[in-house]
CSV table of C-alpha atoms in Angstrom, one decimal:
chain,number,residue,atom,x,y,z
K,28,UNK,CA,0.0,0.0,0.0
K,29,UNK,CA,1.2,3.5,-0.8
K,30,UNK,CA,0.1,7.0,-0.3
K,31,UNK,CA,2.0,9.4,-2.4
K,32,UNK,CA,1.8,12.2,-5.0
K,33,UNK,CA,1.3,15.5,-3.2
K,34,UNK,CA,4.7,16.7,-4.1
K,35,UNK,CA,3.7,16.4,-7.8
K,36,UNK,CA,0.6,18.6,-7.5
K,37,UNK,CA,2.4,21.6,-8.9
K,38,UNK,CA,3.4,19.8,-12.1
K,39,UNK,CA,1.2,16.8,-12.7
K,40,UNK,CA,2.3,16.3,-16.3
K,41,UNK,CA,3.8,12.8,-16.6
K,42,UNK,CA,2.7,11.7,-13.2
K,43,UNK,CA,0.7,8.7,-14.4
K,44,UNK,CA,3.8,7.3,-16.1
K,45,UNK,CA,5.9,8.0,-13.0
K,46,UNK,CA,3.4,6.1,-10.8
K,47,UNK,CA,3.1,3.2,-13.2
K,48,UNK,CA,7.0,3.0,-13.4
K,49,UNK,CA,7.2,2.9,-9.6
K,50,UNK,CA,4.7,0.0,-9.5
K,51,UNK,CA,6.6,-1.9,-12.2
K,52,UNK,CA,10.0,-1.3,-10.6
K,53,UNK,CA,8.8,-2.6,-7.2
K,54,UNK,CA,7.3,-5.6,-8.9
K,55,UNK,CA,10.6,-6.2,-10.7
K,56,UNK,CA,12.6,-5.6,-7.5
K,57,UNK,CA,10.6,-8.2,-5.5
K,58,UNK,CA,10.5,-10.5,-8.6
K,59,UNK,CA,6.7,-10.7,-8.4
K,60,UNK,CA,5.2,-9.3,-11.6
K,61,UNK,CA,1.7,-9.7,-10.3
K,62,UNK,CA,2.4,-8.1,-6.8
K,63,UNK,CA,-0.8,-6.4,-5.7
K,64,UNK,CA,-0.4,-2.6,-5.5
K,65,UNK,CA,-2.9,-0.5,-3.5
K,66,UNK,CA,-2.7,3.3,-3.3
K,67,UNK,CA,-4.7,6.1,-1.7
K,68,UNK,CA,-5.9,8.7,-4.1
K,69,UNK,CA,-5.2,12.2,-2.8
K,70,UNK,CA,-8.0,13.7,-0.8
K,71,UNK,CA,-9.8,17.0,-1.2
K,72,UNK,CA,-7.5,19.9,-0.1
K,73,UNK,CA,-7.5,23.6,-0.8
K,74,UNK,CA,-4.4,24.4,1.2
K,75,UNK,CA,-2.4,25.4,-1.9
K,76,UNK,CA,-4.6,27.1,-4.5
K,77,UNK,CA,-1.9,26.9,-7.2
K,78,UNK,CA,-1.9,23.1,-7.1
K,79,UNK,CA,-3.9,21.1,-9.6
K,80,UNK,CA,-5.2,18.4,-7.2
K,81,UNK,CA,-8.0,17.2,-9.5
K,82,UNK,CA,-5.7,16.7,-12.4
K,83,UNK,CA,-3.2,14.8,-10.2
K,84,UNK,CA,-6.0,12.6,-8.9
K,85,UNK,CA,-6.9,11.8,-12.5
K,86,UNK,CA,-3.3,10.8,-13.2
K,87,UNK,CA,-3.4,8.5,-10.2
K,88,UNK,CA,-6.5,6.9,-11.6
K,89,UNK,CA,-4.7,6.1,-14.8
K,90,UNK,CA,-2.3,3.8,-13.0
K,91,UNK,CA,-5.3,1.4,-12.7
K,92,UNK,CA,-4.6,0.2,-16.2
K,93,UNK,CA,-1.9,-2.0,-14.7
K,94,UNK,CA,-3.1,-5.4,-13.6
K,95,UNK,CA,-3.6,-6.1,-9.9
K,96,UNK,CA,-3.9,-2.5,-8.8
K,97,UNK,CA,-6.5,-0.7,-6.7
K,98,UNK,CA,-7.0,2.9,-5.8
K,99,UNK,CA,-8.8,3.9,-2.7
K,100,UNK,CA,-10.8,7.1,-3.2
K,101,UNK,CA,-10.4,9.5,-0.2
K,102,UNK,CA,-12.5,12.4,-1.4
K,103,UNK,CA,-14.6,13.5,1.5
K,104,UNK,CA,-12.1,12.4,4.1
K,105,UNK,CA,-9.6,15.3,3.6
K,106,UNK,CA,-9.6,18.6,5.4
K,107,UNK,CA,-9.5,21.9,3.5
K,108,UNK,CA,-6.5,23.1,5.5
K,109,UNK,CA,-4.6,19.8,5.8
K,110,UNK,CA,-3.6,17.2,3.2
K,111,UNK,CA,-3.6,14.4,5.8
K,112,UNK,CA,-7.2,13.4,6.7
K,113,UNK,CA,-8.1,13.5,10.4
K,114,UNK,CA,-10.6,10.6,9.6
K,115,UNK,CA,-7.9,7.9,9.2
K,116,UNK,CA,-10.3,5.2,10.3
K,117,UNK,CA,-12.5,5.3,7.2
K,118,UNK,CA,-9.4,5.6,4.9
K,119,UNK,CA,-7.9,2.5,6.7
K,120,UNK,CA,-11.2,0.6,6.2
K,121,UNK,CA,-11.2,1.3,2.5
K,122,UNK,CA,-7.5,0.2,2.2
K,123,UNK,CA,-8.3,-2.9,4.2
K,124,UNK,CA,-11.3,-3.8,2.0
K,125,UNK,CA,-9.1,-3.3,-1.1
K,126,UNK,CA,-6.4,-5.6,0.3
K,127,UNK,CA,-9.0,-8.2,1.3
K,128,UNK,CA,-10.3,-8.2,-2.3
K,129,UNK,CA,-7.1,-7.8,-4.3
K,130,UNK,CA,-4.7,-9.9,-2.1
K,131,UNK,CA,-6.9,-12.4,-0.4
K,132,UNK,CA,-9.6,-12.8,-3.0
K,133,UNK,CA,-12.6,-11.9,-0.8
K,134,UNK,CA,-15.7,-11.2,-2.8
K,135,UNK,CA,-16.0,-7.4,-2.1
K,136,UNK,CA,-15.5,-4.2,-4.1
K,137,UNK,CA,-11.8,-3.2,-3.9
K,138,UNK,CA,-12.3,0.4,-4.8
K,139,UNK,CA,-14.6,3.0,-6.1
K,140,UNK,CA,-16.8,4.5,-7.3
K,141,UNK,CA,-14.9,5.5,-10.4
K,142,UNK,CA,-16.4,7.5,-13.3
K,143,UNK,CA,-16.2,5.9,-16.7
K,144,UNK,CA,-18.3,8.2,-18.9
K,145,UNK,CA,-19.9,11.6,-18.8
K,146,UNK,CA,-22.7,12.7,-21.2
K,147,UNK,CA,-23.9,16.3,-21.5
K,148,UNK,CA,-27.7,16.4,-21.3
K,149,UNK,CA,-30.2,19.3,-21.5
K,150,UNK,CA,-30.7,19.3,-17.7
K,151,UNK,CA,-27.1,18.6,-16.7
K,152,UNK,CA,-24.3,16.1,-17.0
K,153,UNK,CA,-24.9,12.3,-16.7
K,154,UNK,CA,-22.0,10.5,-15.2
K,155,UNK,CA,-21.7,6.7,-15.2
K,156,UNK,CA,-19.7,4.9,-12.6
K,157,UNK,CA,-18.1,1.5,-12.0
K,158,UNK,CA,-17.0,-0.1,-8.8
K,159,UNK,CA,-20.1,1.0,-6.9
K,160,UNK,CA,-20.4,-2.0,-4.6
K,161,UNK,CA,-23.7,-2.9,-3.1
K,162,UNK,CA,-24.9,0.6,-2.6
K,163,UNK,CA,-25.9,1.1,-6.2
K,164,UNK,CA,-26.4,-1.2,-9.2
K,165,UNK,CA,-23.3,-2.4,-11.0
K,166,UNK,CA,-23.6,0.6,-13.3
K,167,UNK,CA,-24.8,3.7,-11.4
K,168,UNK,CA,-25.6,7.0,-13.0
K,169,UNK,CA,-25.8,10.4,-11.4
K,170,UNK,CA,-27.2,13.6,-12.8
K,171,UNK,CA,-25.3,16.8,-11.9
K,172,UNK,CA,-27.2,19.9,-12.7
K,173,UNK,CA,-25.7,23.2,-13.6
K,174,UNK,CA,-27.7,25.1,-10.9
K,175,UNK,CA,-26.9,22.7,-8.1
K,176,UNK,CA,-23.9,21.0,-6.7
K,177,UNK,CA,-26.0,18.1,-5.6
K,178,UNK,CA,-25.8,14.7,-7.4
K,179,UNK,CA,-28.9,12.5,-7.5
K,180,UNK,CA,-29.1,8.9,-8.3
K,181,UNK,CA,-31.2,8.4,-11.5
K,182,UNK,CA,-30.9,4.7,-12.3
């Protein structure tokens, strides 16, 4: 498990390749090409306004193209004035669930939810997700409206 990336928030270009190279190097070092790799996506943080946190989180997501990887979403657990979440219990629970699934084969959702598609609609943007677990159907959809920051489940 690894939590890393905040020092790259000022220049996220190329970060996806850096993270993927790190994963591949560790797998080569340990001579385990399928070594599970679980990492925590950076949480919400507005401490440094010149940092591009959303873009860096997207670069982290791209490392999921490698086999046997999982990314724990920590949005909602961060503090606006501190990168390191005070709520470590829920982050630890998500990391544990990811390990149980990826490493030990337990039948549970290792990560998520992750957006896979966004479609502009007349009344907002429809976003489809995967890795939604038991809370929503296997493919959940939210509708974000331009006049509201609320997301509502539509099917």
